[in-house]
Amino acid sequence: MTDTTNTTTVTDERADLLETLAKHRHFLRFTTRDLTDEQAGVRSTASALCLGGLIKHVTSVEQKWADFIVDGPAAMPDFSTMTEADFAKRADEFKMLPGETLAGVLAEYEEVARRTDELVAKLPDLNASHPLPRAPWFDGDARWSARRVLLHIIAETAQHAGHADIIRESLDGAKTMG
């Protein structure tokens, strides 16, 4: 994979990470092919998830974790102090809100992906680590390296691409694969 900003070729582990992330991003985006904005906002299963909302969520997750690689826990909220209003606002990233379009959420995702890919190509050290942000689901003294964060972004993207496939199939029978 080539970093188009400085034409440096990314090889080895970084290339593997970027290739895997690109594959799962493709699967997630592909589930929205030929959909209208309205269809992208439909909850077609018992869950509260819709395709546009999943893309918004994955975009937000990738952006926050990429910022964490650079800025550490200051880039993330202190989840242990979040209020109901904070959690309600966070829930909006799982929905298509009035005025949002599928093209718009896909463009935002593409921009975040581009910035993440640039970051991976330019990181001086994949072993550099930061303490995790405060959250009830993290151990108090845990640290994640840039590598571990990238693996988390890949896992999140892959998991939500699977969710998206189920939602799309429930919506109109279309599948990502098969």
PDB file of C-alpha atoms in Angstrom:
ATOM      1  CA  MET A   1       0.000   0.000   0.000  1.00  0.00           C
ATOM      2  CA  THR A   2       1.373   3.420  -0.870  1.00  0.00           C
ATOM      3  CA  ASP A   3       1.063   6.582   1.188  1.00  0.00           C
ATOM      4  CA  THR A   4       0.141   9.084  -1.516  1.00  0.00           C
ATOM      5  CA  THR A   5       1.177  12.093   0.576  1.00  0.00           C
ATOM      6  CA  ASN A   6       4.866  11.267   0.395  1.00  0.00           C
ATOM      7  CA  THR A   7       5.002   8.253  -1.945  1.00  0.00           C
ATOM      8  CA  THR A   8       6.609   6.113   0.762  1.00  0.00           C
ATOM      9  CA  THR A   9       5.844   2.438   0.318  1.00  0.00           C
ATOM     10  CA  VAL A  10       4.428   0.768   3.413  1.00  0.00           C
ATOM     11  CA  THR A  11       5.679  -2.784   3.844  1.00  0.00           C
ATOM     12  CA  ASP A  12       5.605  -5.727   6.216  1.00  0.00           C
ATOM     13  CA  GLU A  13       3.471  -5.497   9.347  1.00  0.00           C
ATOM     14  CA  ARG A  14       2.062  -2.064   8.562  1.00  0.00           C
ATOM     15  CA  ALA A  15       1.052  -3.214   5.086  1.00  0.00           C
ATOM     16  CA  ASP A  16      -0.654  -6.250   6.612  1.00  0.00           C
ATOM     17  CA  LEU A  17      -2.546  -4.083   9.100  1.00  0.00           C
ATOM     18  CA  LEU A  18      -3.622  -1.613   6.411  1.00  0.00           C
ATOM     19  CA  GLU A  19      -4.614  -4.349   3.969  1.00  0.00           C
ATOM     20  CA  THR A  20      -6.739  -6.119   6.577  1.00  0.00           C
ATOM     21  CA  LEU A  21      -8.382  -2.884   7.660  1.00  0.00           C
ATOM     22  CA  ALA A  22      -9.078  -1.937   4.026  1.00  0.00           C
ATOM     23  CA  LYS A  23     -10.712  -5.324   3.404  1.00  0.00           C
ATOM     24  CA  HIS A  24     -13.101  -4.969   6.330  1.00  0.00           C
ATOM     25  CA  ARG A  25     -13.839  -1.326   5.519  1.00  0.00           C
ATOM     26  CA  HIS A  26     -14.771  -2.465   2.010  1.00  0.00           C
ATOM     27  CA  PHE A  27     -17.139  -5.135   3.342  1.00  0.00           C
ATOM     28  CA  LEU A  28     -18.823  -2.559   5.595  1.00  0.00           C
ATOM     29  CA  ARG A  29     -19.215   0.039   2.828  1.00  0.00           C
ATOM     30  CA  PHE A  30     -20.300  -2.583   0.284  1.00  0.00           C
ATOM     31  CA  THR A  31     -23.377  -3.432   2.350  1.00  0.00           C
ATOM     32  CA  THR A  32     -24.773   0.018   1.534  1.00  0.00           C
ATOM     33  CA  ARG A  33     -24.538  -0.310  -2.250  1.00  0.00           C
ATOM     34  CA  ASP A  34     -27.596   0.917  -4.148  1.00  0.00           C
ATOM     35  CA  LEU A  35     -29.432   2.044  -1.005  1.00  0.00           C
ATOM     36  CA  THR A  36     -31.372   5.251  -0.533  1.00  0.00           C
ATOM     37  CA  ASP A  37     -30.819   7.512   2.457  1.00  0.00           C
ATOM     38  CA  GLU A  38     -34.092   6.265   3.878  1.00  0.00           C
ATOM     39  CA  GLN A  39     -33.066   2.608   3.535  1.00  0.00           C
ATOM     40  CA  ALA A  40     -29.714   3.367   5.207  1.00  0.00           C
ATOM     41  CA  GLY A  41     -31.665   4.532   8.266  1.00  0.00           C
ATOM     42  CA  VAL A  42     -34.043   1.555   8.505  1.00  0.00           C
ATOM     43  CA  ARG A  43     -33.790  -0.769  11.496  1.00  0.00           C
ATOM     44  CA  SER A  44     -34.450  -4.082   9.769  1.00  0.00           C
ATOM     45  CA  THR A  45     -33.745  -6.337  12.757  1.00  0.00           C
ATOM     46  CA  ALA A  46     -34.744  -6.363  16.422  1.00  0.00           C
ATOM     47  CA  SER A  47     -31.659  -4.296  17.274  1.00  0.00           C
ATOM     48  CA  ALA A  48     -31.485  -0.507  17.145  1.00  0.00           C
ATOM     49  CA  LEU A  49     -28.812  -0.670  14.435  1.00  0.00           C
ATOM     50  CA  CYS A  50     -29.149   0.628  10.891  1.00  0.00           C
ATOM     51  CA  LEU A  51     -26.561   0.623   8.106  1.00  0.00           C
ATOM     52  CA  GLY A  52     -25.921   4.359   8.100  1.00  0.00           C
ATOM     53  CA  GLY A  53     -25.644   4.348  11.884  1.00  0.00           C
ATOM     54  CA  LEU A  54     -23.151   1.507  11.840  1.00  0.00           C
ATOM     55  CA  ILE A  55     -20.952   3.420   9.439  1.00  0.00           C
ATOM     56  CA  LYS A  56     -21.222   6.526  11.624  1.00  0.00           C
ATOM     57  CA  HIS A  57     -20.285   4.479  14.688  1.00  0.00           C
ATOM     58  CA  VAL A  58     -17.296   2.796  13.039  1.00  0.00           C
ATOM     59  CA  THR A  59     -16.163   6.201  11.761  1.00  0.00           C
ATOM     60  CA  SER A  60     -16.333   7.643  15.272  1.00  0.00           C
ATOM     61  CA  VAL A  61     -14.565   4.660  16.831  1.00  0.00           C
ATOM     62  CA  GLU A  62     -11.757   4.731  14.277  1.00  0.00           C
ATOM     63  CA  GLN A  63     -11.302   8.488  14.646  1.00  0.00           C
ATOM     64  CA  LYS A  64     -11.172   8.367  18.448  1.00  0.00           C
ATOM     65  CA  TRP A  65      -8.734   5.454  18.551  1.00  0.00           C
ATOM     66  CA  ALA A  66      -6.497   7.018  15.885  1.00  0.00           C
ATOM     67  CA  ASP A  67      -6.443  10.194  17.982  1.00  0.00           C
ATOM     68  CA  PHE A  68      -5.608   8.030  21.015  1.00  0.00           C
ATOM     69  CA  ILE A  69      -2.527   6.681  19.207  1.00  0.00           C
ATOM     70  CA  VAL A  70      -1.269  10.263  18.898  1.00  0.00           C
ATOM     71  CA  ASP A  71      -2.630  11.976  22.018  1.00  0.00           C
ATOM     72  CA  GLY A  72      -3.220   9.170  24.498  1.00  0.00           C
ATOM     73  CA  PRO A  73      -6.206   9.069  26.846  1.00  0.00           C
ATOM     74  CA  ALA A  74      -6.802  12.836  26.492  1.00  0.00           C
ATOM     75  CA  ALA A  75      -8.272  12.035  23.053  1.00  0.00           C
ATOM     76  CA  MET A  76     -11.053   9.978  24.622  1.00  0.00           C
ATOM     77  CA  PRO A  77     -13.846  10.837  27.012  1.00  0.00           C
ATOM     78  CA  ASP A  78     -13.694   9.740  30.634  1.00  0.00           C
ATOM     79  CA  PHE A  79     -16.423   7.135  30.300  1.00  0.00           C
ATOM     80  CA  SER A  80     -16.667   6.737  34.063  1.00  0.00           C
ATOM     81  CA  THR A  81     -18.056  10.282  34.382  1.00  0.00           C
ATOM     82  CA  MET A  82     -20.441  10.293  31.421  1.00  0.00           C
ATOM     83  CA  THR A  83     -23.985  11.407  32.118  1.00  0.00           C
ATOM     84  CA  GLU A  84     -27.229  10.113  30.634  1.00  0.00           C
ATOM     85  CA  ALA A  85     -27.128  13.059  28.230  1.00  0.00           C
ATOM     86  CA  ASP A  86     -23.606  12.062  27.156  1.00  0.00           C
ATOM     87  CA  PHE A  87     -24.717   8.503  26.508  1.00  0.00           C
ATOM     88  CA  ALA A  88     -27.811   9.721  24.615  1.00  0.00           C
ATOM     89  CA  LYS A  89     -25.591  11.856  22.377  1.00  0.00           C
ATOM     90  CA  ARG A  90     -23.302   8.874  21.842  1.00  0.00           C
ATOM     91  CA  ALA A  91     -26.346   6.763  20.864  1.00  0.00           C
ATOM     92  CA  ASP A  92     -27.001   9.192  17.979  1.00  0.00           C
ATOM     93  CA  GLU A  93     -23.944   7.810  16.203  1.00  0.00           C
ATOM     94  CA  PHE A  94     -25.897   4.576  15.681  1.00  0.00           C
ATOM     95  CA  LYS A  95     -28.737   6.367  13.838  1.00  0.00           C
ATOM     96  CA  MET A  96     -29.245   8.323  10.667  1.00  0.00           C
ATOM     97  CA  LEU A  97     -30.337  11.721  11.972  1.00  0.00           C
ATOM     98  CA  PRO A  98     -32.463  14.243  10.061  1.00  0.00           C
ATOM     99  CA  GLY A  99     -30.403  15.886   7.354  1.00  0.00           C
ATOM    100  CA  GLU A 100     -27.781  13.137   7.231  1.00  0.00           C
ATOM    101  CA  THR A 101     -27.235  11.301   3.988  1.00  0.00           C
ATOM    102  CA  LEU A 102     -25.651   7.972   3.206  1.00  0.00           C
ATOM    103  CA  ALA A 103     -23.251   9.744   0.831  1.00  0.00           C
ATOM    104  CA  GLY A 104     -22.286  12.104   3.649  1.00  0.00           C
ATOM    105  CA  VAL A 105     -21.586   9.393   6.221  1.00  0.00           C
ATOM    106  CA  LEU A 106     -19.629   7.379   3.651  1.00  0.00           C
ATOM    107  CA  ALA A 107     -17.558  10.465   2.742  1.00  0.00           C
ATOM    108  CA  GLU A 108     -16.776  11.099   6.419  1.00  0.00           C
ATOM    109  CA  TYR A 109     -15.769   7.450   6.820  1.00  0.00           C
ATOM    110  CA  GLU A 110     -13.500   7.695   3.784  1.00  0.00           C
ATOM    111  CA  GLU A 111     -11.806  10.791   5.202  1.00  0.00           C
ATOM    112  CA  VAL A 112     -11.226   9.191   8.612  1.00  0.00           C
ATOM    113  CA  ALA A 113      -9.879   6.064   6.890  1.00  0.00           C
ATOM    114  CA  ARG A 114      -7.479   8.159   4.818  1.00  0.00           C
ATOM    115  CA  ARG A 115      -6.163   9.924   7.939  1.00  0.00           C
ATOM    116  CA  THR A 116      -5.773   6.624   9.805  1.00  0.00           C
ATOM    117  CA  ASP A 117      -3.880   5.090   6.894  1.00  0.00           C
ATOM    118  CA  GLU A 118      -1.536   8.101   6.790  1.00  0.00           C
ATOM    119  CA  LEU A 119      -0.973   7.790  10.533  1.00  0.00           C
ATOM    120  CA  VAL A 120      -0.099   4.088  10.269  1.00  0.00           C
ATOM    121  CA  ALA A 121       2.369   4.787   7.480  1.00  0.00           C
ATOM    122  CA  LYS A 122       4.106   7.557   9.412  1.00  0.00           C
ATOM    123  CA  LEU A 123       4.091   6.202  12.974  1.00  0.00           C
ATOM    124  CA  PRO A 124       7.641   6.031  14.278  1.00  0.00           C
ATOM    125  CA  ASP A 125       6.924   3.006  16.480  1.00  0.00           C
ATOM    126  CA  LEU A 126       3.985   0.573  16.615  1.00  0.00           C
ATOM    127  CA  ASN A 127       5.082  -0.341  20.153  1.00  0.00           C
ATOM    128  CA  ALA A 128       4.520   3.174  21.531  1.00  0.00           C
ATOM    129  CA  SER A 129       1.782   2.936  24.145  1.00  0.00           C
ATOM    130  CA  HIS A 130      -0.537   5.023  26.276  1.00  0.00           C
ATOM    131  CA  PRO A 131      -2.628   4.235  29.324  1.00  0.00           C
ATOM    132  CA  LEU A 132      -6.209   3.479  28.367  1.00  0.00           C
ATOM    133  CA  PRO A 133      -8.882   6.089  29.051  1.00  0.00           C
ATOM    134  CA  ARG A 134     -10.932   5.739  32.211  1.00  0.00           C
ATOM    135  CA  ALA A 135     -13.843   3.408  31.601  1.00  0.00           C
ATOM    136  CA  PRO A 136     -15.564   0.710  33.636  1.00  0.00           C
ATOM    137  CA  TRP A 137     -14.610  -1.913  31.029  1.00  0.00           C
ATOM    138  CA  PHE A 138     -10.835  -1.249  31.131  1.00  0.00           C
ATOM    139  CA  ASP A 139      -8.380  -2.272  33.833  1.00  0.00           C
ATOM    140  CA  GLY A 140      -7.195   0.809  35.679  1.00  0.00           C
ATOM    141  CA  ASP A 141      -3.533   0.475  34.736  1.00  0.00           C
ATOM    142  CA  ALA A 142      -3.776  -1.106  31.275  1.00  0.00           C
ATOM    143  CA  ARG A 143      -1.838   0.339  28.348  1.00  0.00           C
ATOM    144  CA  TRP A 144      -2.310  -0.251  24.652  1.00  0.00           C
ATOM    145  CA  SER A 145       0.339   0.086  21.999  1.00  0.00           C
ATOM    146  CA  ALA A 146      -0.410   1.631  18.628  1.00  0.00           C
ATOM    147  CA  ARG A 147      -0.363  -1.918  17.251  1.00  0.00           C
ATOM    148  CA  ARG A 148      -2.993  -3.066  19.782  1.00  0.00           C
ATOM    149  CA  VAL A 149      -5.179  -0.065  18.964  1.00  0.00           C
ATOM    150  CA  LEU A 150      -4.982  -0.852  15.248  1.00  0.00           C
ATOM    151  CA  LEU A 151      -5.946  -4.458  15.933  1.00  0.00           C
ATOM    152  CA  HIS A 152      -8.910  -3.146  17.936  1.00  0.00           C
ATOM    153  CA  ILE A 153      -9.981  -0.891  15.035  1.00  0.00           C
ATOM    154  CA  ILE A 154      -9.766  -3.880  12.684  1.00  0.00           C
ATOM    155  CA  ALA A 155     -11.814  -6.054  15.067  1.00  0.00           C
ATOM    156  CA  GLU A 156     -14.476  -3.348  15.494  1.00  0.00           C
ATOM    157  CA  THR A 157     -14.709  -2.836  11.743  1.00  0.00           C
ATOM    158  CA  ALA A 158     -14.957  -6.570  11.033  1.00  0.00           C
ATOM    159  CA  GLN A 159     -17.556  -7.123  13.749  1.00  0.00           C
ATOM    160  CA  HIS A 160     -19.727  -4.278  12.493  1.00  0.00           C
ATOM    161  CA  ALA A 161     -19.315  -5.366   8.866  1.00  0.00           C
ATOM    162  CA  GLY A 162     -20.910  -8.650   9.960  1.00  0.00           C
ATOM    163  CA  HIS A 163     -23.715  -6.766  11.697  1.00  0.00           C
ATOM    164  CA  ALA A 164     -24.197  -4.710   8.542  1.00  0.00           C
ATOM    165  CA  ASP A 165     -24.459  -7.836   6.409  1.00  0.00           C
ATOM    166  CA  ILE A 166     -27.263  -9.176   8.604  1.00  0.00           C
ATOM    167  CA  ILE A 167     -29.077  -5.829   8.552  1.00  0.00           C
ATOM    168  CA  ARG A 168     -28.792  -5.592   4.756  1.00  0.00           C
ATOM    169  CA  GLU A 169     -29.991  -9.144   4.227  1.00  0.00           C
ATOM    170  CA  SER A 170     -32.959  -8.447   6.531  1.00  0.00           C
ATOM    171  CA  LEU A 171     -33.654  -5.233   4.645  1.00  0.00           C
ATOM    172  CA  ASP A 172     -33.861  -6.532   1.084  1.00  0.00           C
ATOM    173  CA  GLY A 173     -32.139  -9.912   0.824  1.00  0.00           C
ATOM    174  CA  ALA A 174     -28.869  -8.541  -0.559  1.00  0.00           C
ATOM    175  CA  LYS A 175     -25.671  -9.965   0.917  1.00  0.00           C
ATOM    176  CA  THR A 176     -22.100  -8.797   1.078  1.00  0.00           C
ATOM    177  CA  MET A 177     -20.834 -12.196  -0.030  1.00  0.00           C
ATOM    178  CA  GLY A 178     -22.478 -15.261  -1.527  1.00  0.00           C
TER     179      GLY A 178
END
